[in-house]
Every structure is written in structure tokens, then in C-alpha cells.
Short mmCIF file of C-alpha atoms in Angstrom, two decimals:
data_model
loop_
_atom_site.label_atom_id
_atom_site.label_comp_id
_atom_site.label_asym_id
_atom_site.label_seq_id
_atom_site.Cartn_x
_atom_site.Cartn_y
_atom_site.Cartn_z
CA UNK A 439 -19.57 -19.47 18.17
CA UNK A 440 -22.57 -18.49 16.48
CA UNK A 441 -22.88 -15.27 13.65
CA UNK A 442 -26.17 -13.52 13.69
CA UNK A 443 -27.08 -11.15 11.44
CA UNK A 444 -27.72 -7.52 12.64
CA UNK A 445 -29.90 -4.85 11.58
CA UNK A 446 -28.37 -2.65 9.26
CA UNK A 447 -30.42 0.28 11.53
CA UNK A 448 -27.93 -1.01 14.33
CA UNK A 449 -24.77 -2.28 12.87
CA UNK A 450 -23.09 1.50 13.02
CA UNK A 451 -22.78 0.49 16.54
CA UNK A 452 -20.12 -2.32 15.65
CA UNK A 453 -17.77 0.65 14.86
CA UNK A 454 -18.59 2.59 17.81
CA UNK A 455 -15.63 1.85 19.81
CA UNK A 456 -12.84 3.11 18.03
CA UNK A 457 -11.76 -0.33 17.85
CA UNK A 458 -8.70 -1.30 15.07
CA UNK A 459 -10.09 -2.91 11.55
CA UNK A 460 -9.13 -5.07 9.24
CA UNK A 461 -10.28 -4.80 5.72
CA UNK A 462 -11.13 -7.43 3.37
CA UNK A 463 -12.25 -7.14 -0.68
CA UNK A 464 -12.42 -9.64 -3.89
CA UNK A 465 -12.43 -9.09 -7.43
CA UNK A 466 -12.30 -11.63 -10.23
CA UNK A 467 -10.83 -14.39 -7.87
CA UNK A 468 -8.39 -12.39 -6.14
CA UNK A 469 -8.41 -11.35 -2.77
CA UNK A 470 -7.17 -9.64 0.21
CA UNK A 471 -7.20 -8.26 3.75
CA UNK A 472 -5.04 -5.13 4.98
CA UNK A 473 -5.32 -3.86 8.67
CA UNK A 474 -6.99 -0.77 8.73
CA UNK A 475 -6.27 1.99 11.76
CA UNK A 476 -8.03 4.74 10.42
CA UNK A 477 -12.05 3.20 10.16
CA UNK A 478 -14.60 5.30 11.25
CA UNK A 479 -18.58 6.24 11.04
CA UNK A 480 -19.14 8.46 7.96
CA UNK A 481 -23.12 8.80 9.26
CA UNK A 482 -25.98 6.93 9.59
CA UNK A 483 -25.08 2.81 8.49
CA UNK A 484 -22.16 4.54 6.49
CA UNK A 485 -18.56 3.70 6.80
CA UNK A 486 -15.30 6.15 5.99
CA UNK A 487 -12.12 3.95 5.14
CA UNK A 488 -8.40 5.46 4.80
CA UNK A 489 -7.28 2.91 2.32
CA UNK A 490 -3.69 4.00 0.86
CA UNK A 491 -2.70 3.95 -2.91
CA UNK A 492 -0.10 1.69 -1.66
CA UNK A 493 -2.70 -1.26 -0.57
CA UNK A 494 -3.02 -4.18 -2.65
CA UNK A 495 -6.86 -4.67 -0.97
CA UNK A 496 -7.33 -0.68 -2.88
CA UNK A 497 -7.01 -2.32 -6.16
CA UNK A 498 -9.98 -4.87 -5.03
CA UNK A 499 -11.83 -2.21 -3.63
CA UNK A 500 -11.70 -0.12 -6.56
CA UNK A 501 -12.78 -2.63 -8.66
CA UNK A 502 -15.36 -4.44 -7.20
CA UNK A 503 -16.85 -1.46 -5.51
CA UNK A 504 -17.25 -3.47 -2.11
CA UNK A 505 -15.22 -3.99 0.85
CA UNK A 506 -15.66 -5.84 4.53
CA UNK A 507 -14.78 -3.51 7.61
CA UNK A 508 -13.94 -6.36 10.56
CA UNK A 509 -13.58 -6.00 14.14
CA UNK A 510 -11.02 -7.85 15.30
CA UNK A 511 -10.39 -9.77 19.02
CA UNK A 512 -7.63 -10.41 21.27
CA UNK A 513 -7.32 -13.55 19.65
CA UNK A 514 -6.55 -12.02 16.53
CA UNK A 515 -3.34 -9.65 17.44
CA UNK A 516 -1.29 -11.63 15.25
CA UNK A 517 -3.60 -11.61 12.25
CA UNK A 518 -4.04 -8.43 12.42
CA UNK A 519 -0.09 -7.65 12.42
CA UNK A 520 0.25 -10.11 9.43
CA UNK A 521 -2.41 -8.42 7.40
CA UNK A 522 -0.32 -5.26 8.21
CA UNK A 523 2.78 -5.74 7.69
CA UNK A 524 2.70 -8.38 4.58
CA UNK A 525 1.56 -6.83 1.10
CA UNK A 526 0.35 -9.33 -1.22
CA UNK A 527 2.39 -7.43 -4.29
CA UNK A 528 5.43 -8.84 -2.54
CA UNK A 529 3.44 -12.06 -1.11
CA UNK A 530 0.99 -13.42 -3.92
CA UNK A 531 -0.36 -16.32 -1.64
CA UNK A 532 -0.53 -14.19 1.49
CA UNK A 533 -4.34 -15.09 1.78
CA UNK A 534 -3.50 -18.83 2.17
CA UNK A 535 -2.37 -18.40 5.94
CA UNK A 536 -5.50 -16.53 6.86
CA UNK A 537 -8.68 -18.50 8.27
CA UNK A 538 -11.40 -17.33 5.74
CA UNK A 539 -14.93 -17.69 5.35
CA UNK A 540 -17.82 -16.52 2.81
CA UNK A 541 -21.85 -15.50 3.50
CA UNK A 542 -23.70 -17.18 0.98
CA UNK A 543 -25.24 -13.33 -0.47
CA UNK A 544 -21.31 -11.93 -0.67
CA UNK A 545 -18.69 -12.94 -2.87
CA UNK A 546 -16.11 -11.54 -0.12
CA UNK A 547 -13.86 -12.88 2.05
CA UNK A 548 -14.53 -12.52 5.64
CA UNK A 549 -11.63 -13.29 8.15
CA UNK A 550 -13.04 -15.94 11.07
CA UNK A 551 -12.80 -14.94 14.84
CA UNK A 552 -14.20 -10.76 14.73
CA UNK A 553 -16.39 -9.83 16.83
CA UNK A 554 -18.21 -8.68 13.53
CA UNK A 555 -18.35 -8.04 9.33
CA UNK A 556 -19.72 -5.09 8.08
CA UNK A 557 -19.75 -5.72 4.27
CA UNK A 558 -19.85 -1.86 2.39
CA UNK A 559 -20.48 -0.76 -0.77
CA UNK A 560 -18.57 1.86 -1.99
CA UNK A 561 -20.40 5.48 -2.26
CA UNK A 562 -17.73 6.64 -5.49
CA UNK A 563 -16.45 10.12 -5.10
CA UNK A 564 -13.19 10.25 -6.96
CA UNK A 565 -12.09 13.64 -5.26
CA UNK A 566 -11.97 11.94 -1.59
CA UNK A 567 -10.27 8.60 -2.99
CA UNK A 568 -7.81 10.15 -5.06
CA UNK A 569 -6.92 13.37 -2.98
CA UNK A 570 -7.50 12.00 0.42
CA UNK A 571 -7.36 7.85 -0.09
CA UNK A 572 -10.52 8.40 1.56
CA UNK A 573 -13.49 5.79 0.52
CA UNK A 574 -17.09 5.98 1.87
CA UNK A 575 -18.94 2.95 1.94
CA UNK A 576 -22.91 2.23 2.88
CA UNK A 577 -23.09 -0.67 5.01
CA UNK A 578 -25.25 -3.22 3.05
CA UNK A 579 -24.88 -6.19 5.51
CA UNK A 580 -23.32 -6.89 8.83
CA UNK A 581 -22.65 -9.78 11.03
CA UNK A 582 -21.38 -10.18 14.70
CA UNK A 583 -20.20 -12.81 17.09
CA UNK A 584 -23.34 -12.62 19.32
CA UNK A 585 -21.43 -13.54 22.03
CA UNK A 586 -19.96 -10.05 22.39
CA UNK A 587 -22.57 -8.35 20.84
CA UNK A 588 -26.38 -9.30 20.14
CA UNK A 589 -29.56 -7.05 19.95
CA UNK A 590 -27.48 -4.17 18.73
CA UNK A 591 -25.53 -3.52 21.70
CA UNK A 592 -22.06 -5.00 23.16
CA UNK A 593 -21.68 -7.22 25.87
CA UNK A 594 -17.76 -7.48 26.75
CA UNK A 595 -18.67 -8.37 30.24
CA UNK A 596 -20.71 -11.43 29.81
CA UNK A 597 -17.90 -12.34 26.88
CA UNK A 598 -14.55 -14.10 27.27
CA UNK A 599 -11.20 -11.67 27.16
CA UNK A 600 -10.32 -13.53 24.02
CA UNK A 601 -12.95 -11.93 22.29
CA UNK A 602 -12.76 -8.44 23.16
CA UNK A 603 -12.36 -5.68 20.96
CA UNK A 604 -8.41 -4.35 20.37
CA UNK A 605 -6.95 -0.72 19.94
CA UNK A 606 -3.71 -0.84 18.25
CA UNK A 607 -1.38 1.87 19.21
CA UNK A 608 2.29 1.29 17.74
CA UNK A 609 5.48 -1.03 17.50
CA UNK A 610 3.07 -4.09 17.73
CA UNK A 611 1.04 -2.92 21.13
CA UNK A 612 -2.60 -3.51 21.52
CA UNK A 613 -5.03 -2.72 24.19
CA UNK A 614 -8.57 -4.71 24.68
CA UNK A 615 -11.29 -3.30 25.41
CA UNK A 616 -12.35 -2.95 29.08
CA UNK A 617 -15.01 -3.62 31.62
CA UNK A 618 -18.44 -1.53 30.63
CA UNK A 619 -20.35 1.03 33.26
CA UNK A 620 -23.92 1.96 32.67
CA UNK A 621 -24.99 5.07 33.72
CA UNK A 622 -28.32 6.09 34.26
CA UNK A 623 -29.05 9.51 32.35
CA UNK A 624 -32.61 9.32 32.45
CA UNK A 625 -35.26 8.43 30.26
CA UNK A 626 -34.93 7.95 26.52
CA UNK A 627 -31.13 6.53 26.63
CA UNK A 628 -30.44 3.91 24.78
#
């Protein structure tokens, strides 16, 4: 596997599926990862997280002002049901069991095998995050596997299925992303 840094001009596009998230954050030393179902675009190479007051990872995020939006695979279904369903108020050493990793700029834990790392800083607005648990980050640095996506743009069908994107519905069901079409809508498409 190799990570390549993307454009922050193009790394909106890792979110662009609809894909289910997992969020990471540090502060002091401690860290954590939550799943995160509720990830979307907030504009251009901005980020809107629904992070509940309930979340041990809010307390990070709060804190340090910075969170990491990942993308998880196939190959991570059970990660991503352990970083849901395990709190680290009730399991202090829940980070142990996951397979973590740092960039040498961040100070954040990244979780290995996503298709890609968005690392945000956190736009405050203490209306949206109180009210609405609500937080809006700028995307200051991404990362993705370039072997499911590289120049800005996905590639699932050159990619293995254990890498492909995964939509989490309920009662521990996922679905992976499928094959791509490419229509032709004239010039000026991207």
C-alpha cells in the first residue's frame, strides 16, 4: 500500500460518496476514534461532523480543535463496529486494539487500512456544537490509499473488493461500494 498526499483543492472528493466515517482526535496524550454515520461536505475543502455530547472523541475534539474524518474499507467492518459500539469512558485502553499510525506534520491518530485521512480543523461556532452537536471543520490535510483513489478521483474498479468504500445501514449491515459507469455529458465534465 502506498499513502499519497492529495490536494486539499481535491480531497472534498474523498467524502463524495456518502461513504460511513470513522473519526479520530488527540489531546494531551489521549486519544480516540468513534464511528461516525452522519459526515458530510459543509462546502468547498470543508467538513460537517455530527459528533454527540455523549462521545469520548468530542472531548478531544473540543480541546484540541482538530479531528481526522477516515474512510473506511471492507476490510475494516469490524473496526468500524468496535469504534462504535465501545466508548472509551467505559474502556480506557480501547485504542490499544486499533492499528494506528501518525503523519509526521499531525499529532493525530490515523487508523491504518482507509481508503483515506482527511485531518480538519475545527471552524468554532458554539451555537451549531452545542445546539446541534454539529462541528465544521476545514480540511487542512488529506491522505488516500492511491490504490482506490489517486489524481483526485476514485478508482474502485482497478482496486481490490477489500478496499472499497462501505455504507453502514443498521444491526451491523454494510454495503461496499459498487462497480463505476462513466457517462459522457459533454465537454467540461470532470
Amino acid at each position: 500500500m502506498a499513502i499519497t498526499r492529495v490536494e486539499t483543492s481535491k480531497a472534498y472528493r474523498l467524502l463524495q460518496l456518502g461513504a460511513t466515517t470513522m473519526i479520530s482526535a488527540k489531546h494531551d496524550g489521549d486519544e480516540d476514534a468513534m464511528a461516525a454515520s452522519w459526515v458530510g461536505l459543509g462546502g468547498p475543502n470543508k467538513v460537517i461532523a455530527y459528533i454527540g455530547k455523549q462521545a469520548y472523541s468530542r472531548q478531544l475534539v473540543e480541546k484540541s480543535g482538530y479531528f481526522v474524518v477516515h474512510i473506511p474499507t471492507v476490510q475494516q467492518m469490524e473496526t468500524v463496529l468496535y469504534v462504535g459500539e465501545h466508548s472509551k469512558i467505559t474502556m480506557p485502553h480501547k485504542t490499544e486494539n486499533l492499528d494506528l499510525f501518525y503523519q509526521e506534520e499531525f499529532d493525530i491518530p490515523m487508523i491504518k487500512g482507509s481508503a483515506g485521512w482527511l485531518v480538519c480543523k475545527v471552524i468554532p461556532n458554539s451555537h451549531q456544537e452545542e445546539k446541534f452537536d454539529s462541528f465544521m471543520g476545514e480540511i487542512v490535510a488529506a491522505w488516500s490509499d492511491d490504490r482506490v483513489f489517486k489524481n483526485g478521483h476514485w478508482i474502485f474498479d482497478d482496486a481490490p473488493d477489500e478496499l472499497r468504500t462501505v455504507h453502514y445501514v443498521a444491526g451491523g449491515q454494510f454495503y461496499a461500494i459498487g462497480k463505476g459507469s462513466k457517462f459522457n455529458h459533454g465537454p467540461g465534465g470532470n
